[in-house]
Amino acid sequence: MEKTDLKPQIQCLVQLQNLDIQIYALNNEKAAKPEQVRALELEFESKKQHLQELEKKALDLQKLKKDRELELGSKEDSAKKLQQQLYQLKTNKEYQSMLQQIQGAKADTSLIEEKILEVMVAADNLKLDLDQEKQRLQAEEKKLAVKKKELQDRVKEIDDRLAQLNAQRAQIVPGIEPAILKQYDRILSSREGLAIVLVKNNSCQGCNMSTPPQVINLIKMYETIITCEVCNRILYIE
């Protein structure tokens, strides 16, 4: 059986790894994009809460104003009825008592009118706040649309670049023996996209652990695929 020349195989794996590092990083970046979009949308929704609170206050003020106006109408009707009854009284005592009731009703009416005025002023001030908040949210919504568009454009860029890298990968793969490629792919998937690493300064560049001299000698012999005793990545020497 013909013995495999490992040196060109290792060189192909290194070329493949250079591509796979980029592919792994781009796939991770792409996978994170939906969550980034969701985070932007959640942030915008939280900003809308203040507007919703202001709108609720505006509705509460409208209801309060309506209640006060109904109360005012009731007091005015009572004052009119008392006024009409005033001239039907026969004694001065009854007359004076009725006058006091009328004055009391008018005082209540004035107090309610003041309260209505206060509600109207509060509603006007709140309307200004609402208008400002709506303008602010419109600006935030535009920013959100721009950011989402940027993320979508970036995903398209990633897809285009991945297509290029995978095409380059497809050109290298046929030059690697199936068993070696299978070992490489297995390590690639289990070691976060890094399957073959350089031994530099007597250390594995994958886990930074020391590589024994006898292991380095085995690597230089190119007789078999040598892996790190700690991280299990394939080792090579320039």
Short mmCIF file of C-alpha atoms in Angstrom, two decimals:
data_model
loop_
_atom_site.label_atom_id
_atom_site.label_comp_id
_atom_site.label_asym_id
_atom_site.label_seq_id
_atom_site.Cartn_x
_atom_site.Cartn_y
_atom_site.Cartn_z
CA MET A 1 0.00 0.00 0.00
CA GLU A 2 1.35 3.39 -1.01
CA LYS A 3 2.26 5.56 1.93
CA THR A 4 0.57 8.99 2.14
CA ASP A 5 2.83 12.00 1.83
CA LEU A 6 1.61 13.96 4.83
CA LYS A 7 3.44 17.21 4.15
CA PRO A 8 1.15 18.34 1.28
CA GLN A 9 -1.83 17.03 3.27
CA ILE A 10 -0.87 19.22 6.22
CA GLN A 11 -0.37 22.17 3.88
CA CYS A 12 -3.87 21.65 2.49
CA LEU A 13 -5.27 21.45 6.02
CA VAL A 14 -3.57 24.74 6.90
CA GLN A 15 -5.08 26.37 3.82
CA LEU A 16 -8.44 24.90 4.75
CA GLN A 17 -8.10 26.13 8.32
CA ASN A 18 -7.37 29.69 7.15
CA LEU A 19 -10.69 29.61 5.31
CA ASP A 20 -12.57 27.88 8.11
CA ILE A 21 -11.46 30.46 10.68
CA GLN A 22 -13.17 33.10 8.55
CA ILE A 23 -16.20 30.88 7.88
CA TYR A 24 -16.60 30.11 11.59
CA ALA A 25 -16.37 33.79 12.57
CA LEU A 26 -18.80 34.88 9.87
CA ASN A 27 -21.32 32.16 10.76
CA ASN A 28 -21.17 33.22 14.41
CA GLU A 29 -21.64 36.86 13.45
CA LYS A 30 -24.59 35.98 11.21
CA ALA A 31 -26.19 33.83 13.92
CA ALA A 32 -26.03 36.77 16.32
CA LYS A 33 -27.87 39.18 13.98
CA PRO A 34 -31.47 38.08 14.76
CA GLU A 35 -30.82 38.57 18.47
CA GLN A 36 -29.33 41.99 17.77
CA VAL A 37 -32.46 42.94 15.81
CA ARG A 38 -34.64 41.66 18.65
CA ALA A 39 -32.61 43.69 21.18
CA LEU A 40 -33.12 46.83 19.10
CA GLU A 41 -36.86 46.17 18.87
CA LEU A 42 -37.15 45.52 22.61
CA GLU A 43 -35.23 48.73 23.32
CA PHE A 44 -37.64 50.65 21.10
CA GLU A 45 -40.66 49.03 22.78
CA SER A 46 -39.33 50.11 26.19
CA LYS A 47 -39.05 53.68 24.89
CA LYS A 48 -42.70 53.51 23.79
CA GLN A 49 -43.81 52.78 27.35
CA HIS A 50 -43.35 56.40 28.39
CA LEU A 51 -45.61 57.53 25.56
CA GLN A 52 -48.21 54.96 26.56
CA GLU A 53 -48.07 56.24 30.15
CA LEU A 54 -48.59 59.82 28.95
CA GLU A 55 -51.50 58.73 26.74
CA LYS A 56 -53.11 56.99 29.72
CA LYS A 57 -52.72 60.16 31.80
CA ALA A 58 -54.36 62.14 29.00
CA LEU A 59 -57.31 59.74 28.96
CA ASP A 60 -57.57 59.94 32.75
CA LEU A 61 -57.64 63.74 32.57
CA GLN A 62 -60.37 63.65 29.91
CA LYS A 63 -62.46 61.36 32.10
CA LEU A 64 -61.83 63.57 35.15
CA LYS A 65 -62.83 66.70 33.19
CA LYS A 66 -66.02 64.99 32.04
CA ASP A 67 -66.84 63.91 35.59
CA ARG A 68 -66.23 67.45 36.87
CA GLU A 69 -68.42 68.92 34.12
CA LEU A 70 -71.24 66.52 35.02
CA GLU A 71 -70.81 67.49 38.68
CA LEU A 72 -70.86 71.18 37.69
CA GLY A 73 -74.04 70.73 35.65
CA SER A 74 -75.70 69.01 38.60
CA LYS A 75 -74.72 71.83 40.99
CA GLU A 76 -75.92 74.49 38.53
CA ASP A 77 -79.26 72.71 38.16
CA SER A 78 -79.59 72.57 41.93
CA ALA A 79 -78.78 76.29 42.23
CA LYS A 80 -81.43 77.15 39.58
CA LYS A 81 -84.07 75.09 41.35
CA LEU A 82 -83.25 76.76 44.64
CA GLN A 83 -83.39 80.15 42.93
CA GLN A 84 -86.83 79.35 41.52
CA GLN A 85 -88.07 78.23 44.94
CA LEU A 86 -86.75 81.41 46.54
CA TYR A 87 -89.70 83.57 45.47
CA GLN A 88 -92.26 81.03 46.63
CA LEU A 89 -91.21 81.25 50.27
CA LYS A 90 -93.52 82.98 52.72
CA THR A 91 -91.32 83.70 55.75
CA ASN A 92 -88.14 85.71 56.06
CA LYS A 93 -86.49 82.83 57.93
CA GLU A 94 -87.19 80.44 55.05
CA TYR A 95 -85.96 83.09 52.64
CA GLN A 96 -82.67 83.58 54.48
CA SER A 97 -82.14 79.83 54.78
CA MET A 98 -82.74 79.41 51.06
CA LEU A 99 -80.28 82.23 50.28
CA GLN A 100 -77.60 80.43 52.29
CA GLN A 101 -78.26 77.23 50.33
CA ILE A 102 -78.03 79.14 47.06
CA GLN A 103 -74.77 80.77 48.12
CA GLY A 104 -73.42 77.38 49.16
CA ALA A 105 -74.41 75.90 45.80
CA LYS A 106 -72.73 78.81 43.97
CA ALA A 107 -69.58 78.36 46.09
CA ASP A 108 -69.55 74.67 45.20
CA THR A 109 -70.01 75.61 41.54
CA SER A 110 -67.07 78.02 41.68
CA LEU A 111 -64.89 75.39 43.33
CA ILE A 112 -65.78 72.81 40.66
CA GLU A 113 -65.07 75.37 37.92
CA GLU A 114 -61.62 75.95 39.44
CA LYS A 115 -61.02 72.23 39.46
CA ILE A 116 -62.11 71.97 35.81
CA LEU A 117 -59.73 74.80 34.94
CA GLU A 118 -56.89 72.99 36.72
CA VAL A 119 -57.63 69.81 34.76
CA MET A 120 -57.68 71.77 31.48
CA VAL A 121 -54.30 73.38 32.26
CA ALA A 122 -52.86 69.97 33.17
CA ALA A 123 -54.28 68.51 29.92
CA ASP A 124 -52.71 71.32 27.86
CA ASN A 125 -49.32 70.79 29.50
CA LEU A 126 -49.64 67.06 29.00
CA LYS A 127 -50.46 67.59 25.32
CA LEU A 128 -47.15 69.43 24.90
CA ASP A 129 -45.33 66.51 26.54
CA LEU A 130 -47.20 64.07 24.31
CA ASP A 131 -46.30 65.96 21.14
CA GLN A 132 -42.62 66.08 22.16
CA GLU A 133 -42.61 62.39 23.05
CA LYS A 134 -44.23 61.47 19.73
CA GLN A 135 -41.58 63.46 17.86
CA ARG A 136 -38.84 61.78 19.89
CA LEU A 137 -40.28 58.33 19.15
CA GLN A 138 -40.55 59.11 15.45
CA ALA A 139 -36.84 59.96 15.46
CA GLU A 140 -36.10 56.77 17.41
CA GLU A 141 -38.16 54.73 14.95
CA LYS A 142 -36.14 56.14 12.05
CA LYS A 143 -32.92 55.25 13.88
CA LEU A 144 -34.26 51.73 14.45
CA ALA A 145 -35.06 51.34 10.75
CA VAL A 146 -31.55 52.50 9.81
CA LYS A 147 -29.91 50.09 12.28
CA LYS A 148 -32.06 47.16 11.11
CA LYS A 149 -31.19 47.99 7.50
CA GLU A 150 -27.49 48.03 8.44
CA LEU A 151 -27.84 44.60 10.04
CA GLN A 152 -29.68 43.23 7.00
CA ASP A 153 -27.01 44.63 4.69
CA ARG A 154 -24.32 43.07 6.85
CA VAL A 155 -26.04 39.67 6.68
CA LYS A 156 -26.05 39.96 2.88
CA GLU A 157 -22.35 40.84 2.93
CA ILE A 158 -21.70 37.81 5.15
CA ASP A 159 -23.67 35.52 2.84
CA ASP A 160 -21.73 36.77 -0.19
CA ARG A 161 -18.40 36.31 1.60
CA LEU A 162 -19.40 32.84 2.85
CA ALA A 163 -20.25 31.84 -0.70
CA GLN A 164 -16.77 32.91 -1.80
CA LEU A 165 -15.04 31.14 1.07
CA ASN A 166 -17.02 27.93 0.60
CA ALA A 167 -16.18 27.97 -3.11
CA GLN A 168 -12.48 28.24 -2.22
CA ARG A 169 -12.92 25.48 0.35
CA ALA A 170 -14.48 23.24 -2.26
CA GLN A 171 -11.33 23.59 -4.36
CA ILE A 172 -9.05 22.49 -1.50
CA VAL A 173 -11.08 19.59 -0.08
CA PRO A 174 -10.52 17.16 -3.00
CA GLY A 175 -6.77 17.31 -2.33
CA ILE A 176 -7.20 15.91 1.20
CA GLU A 177 -7.60 12.22 1.93
CA PRO A 178 -11.12 11.38 3.23
CA ALA A 179 -9.87 9.90 6.54
CA ILE A 180 -7.71 12.94 7.26
CA LEU A 181 -10.52 15.31 6.25
CA LYS A 182 -12.96 13.44 8.49
CA GLN A 183 -10.58 13.77 11.45
CA TYR A 184 -10.06 17.47 10.70
CA ASP A 185 -13.83 18.16 10.42
CA ARG A 186 -14.52 16.32 13.67
CA ILE A 187 -11.94 18.39 15.54
CA LEU A 188 -13.17 21.57 13.80
CA SER A 189 -16.72 21.11 15.08
CA SER A 190 -15.65 20.26 18.62
CA ARG A 191 -12.95 22.93 19.00
CA GLU A 192 -14.79 26.10 17.98
CA GLY A 193 -13.60 26.20 14.41
CA LEU A 194 -9.91 25.60 15.11
CA ALA A 195 -8.70 22.12 14.14
CA ILE A 196 -5.05 22.52 13.14
CA VAL A 197 -2.61 24.79 14.95
CA LEU A 198 1.01 25.81 14.79
CA VAL A 199 3.58 24.71 17.32
CA LYS A 200 5.57 27.83 18.17
CA ASN A 201 8.21 28.24 20.88
CA ASN A 202 7.54 24.61 21.83
CA SER A 203 3.92 25.43 22.64
CA CYS A 204 0.62 24.48 21.06
CA GLN A 205 -0.96 27.68 19.75
CA GLY A 206 -4.41 26.25 20.33
CA CYS A 207 -4.22 25.80 24.09
CA ASN A 208 -0.80 27.39 24.85
CA MET A 209 0.34 24.22 26.58
CA SER A 210 3.92 22.98 26.23
CA THR A 211 4.61 20.48 23.45
CA PRO A 212 7.21 17.83 24.43
CA PRO A 213 10.38 17.54 22.23
CA GLN A 214 9.53 13.99 21.26
CA VAL A 215 6.14 15.15 19.94
CA ILE A 216 7.83 17.91 17.94
CA ASN A 217 10.15 15.31 16.42
CA LEU A 218 7.17 13.18 15.43
CA ILE A 219 5.55 16.21 13.74
CA LYS A 220 8.71 16.84 11.73
CA MET A 221 8.77 13.26 10.51
CA TYR A 222 5.38 13.62 8.70
CA GLU A 223 4.64 9.92 9.19
CA THR A 224 1.29 10.33 10.93
CA ILE A 225 -1.13 13.04 12.02
CA ILE A 226 0.01 14.30 15.43
CA THR A 227 -2.46 15.93 17.81
CA CYS A 228 -1.99 17.96 20.96
CA GLU A 229 -2.19 15.86 24.13
CA VAL A 230 -4.23 18.57 25.83
CA CYS A 231 -6.64 20.09 23.27
CA ASN A 232 -6.53 17.27 20.66
CA ARG A 233 -5.96 19.68 17.79
CA ILE A 234 -3.76 18.66 14.87
CA LEU A 235 -0.26 20.08 15.22
CA TYR A 236 2.12 21.33 12.55
CA ILE A 237 5.40 23.20 12.32
CA GLU A 238 6.23 25.82 9.73
#
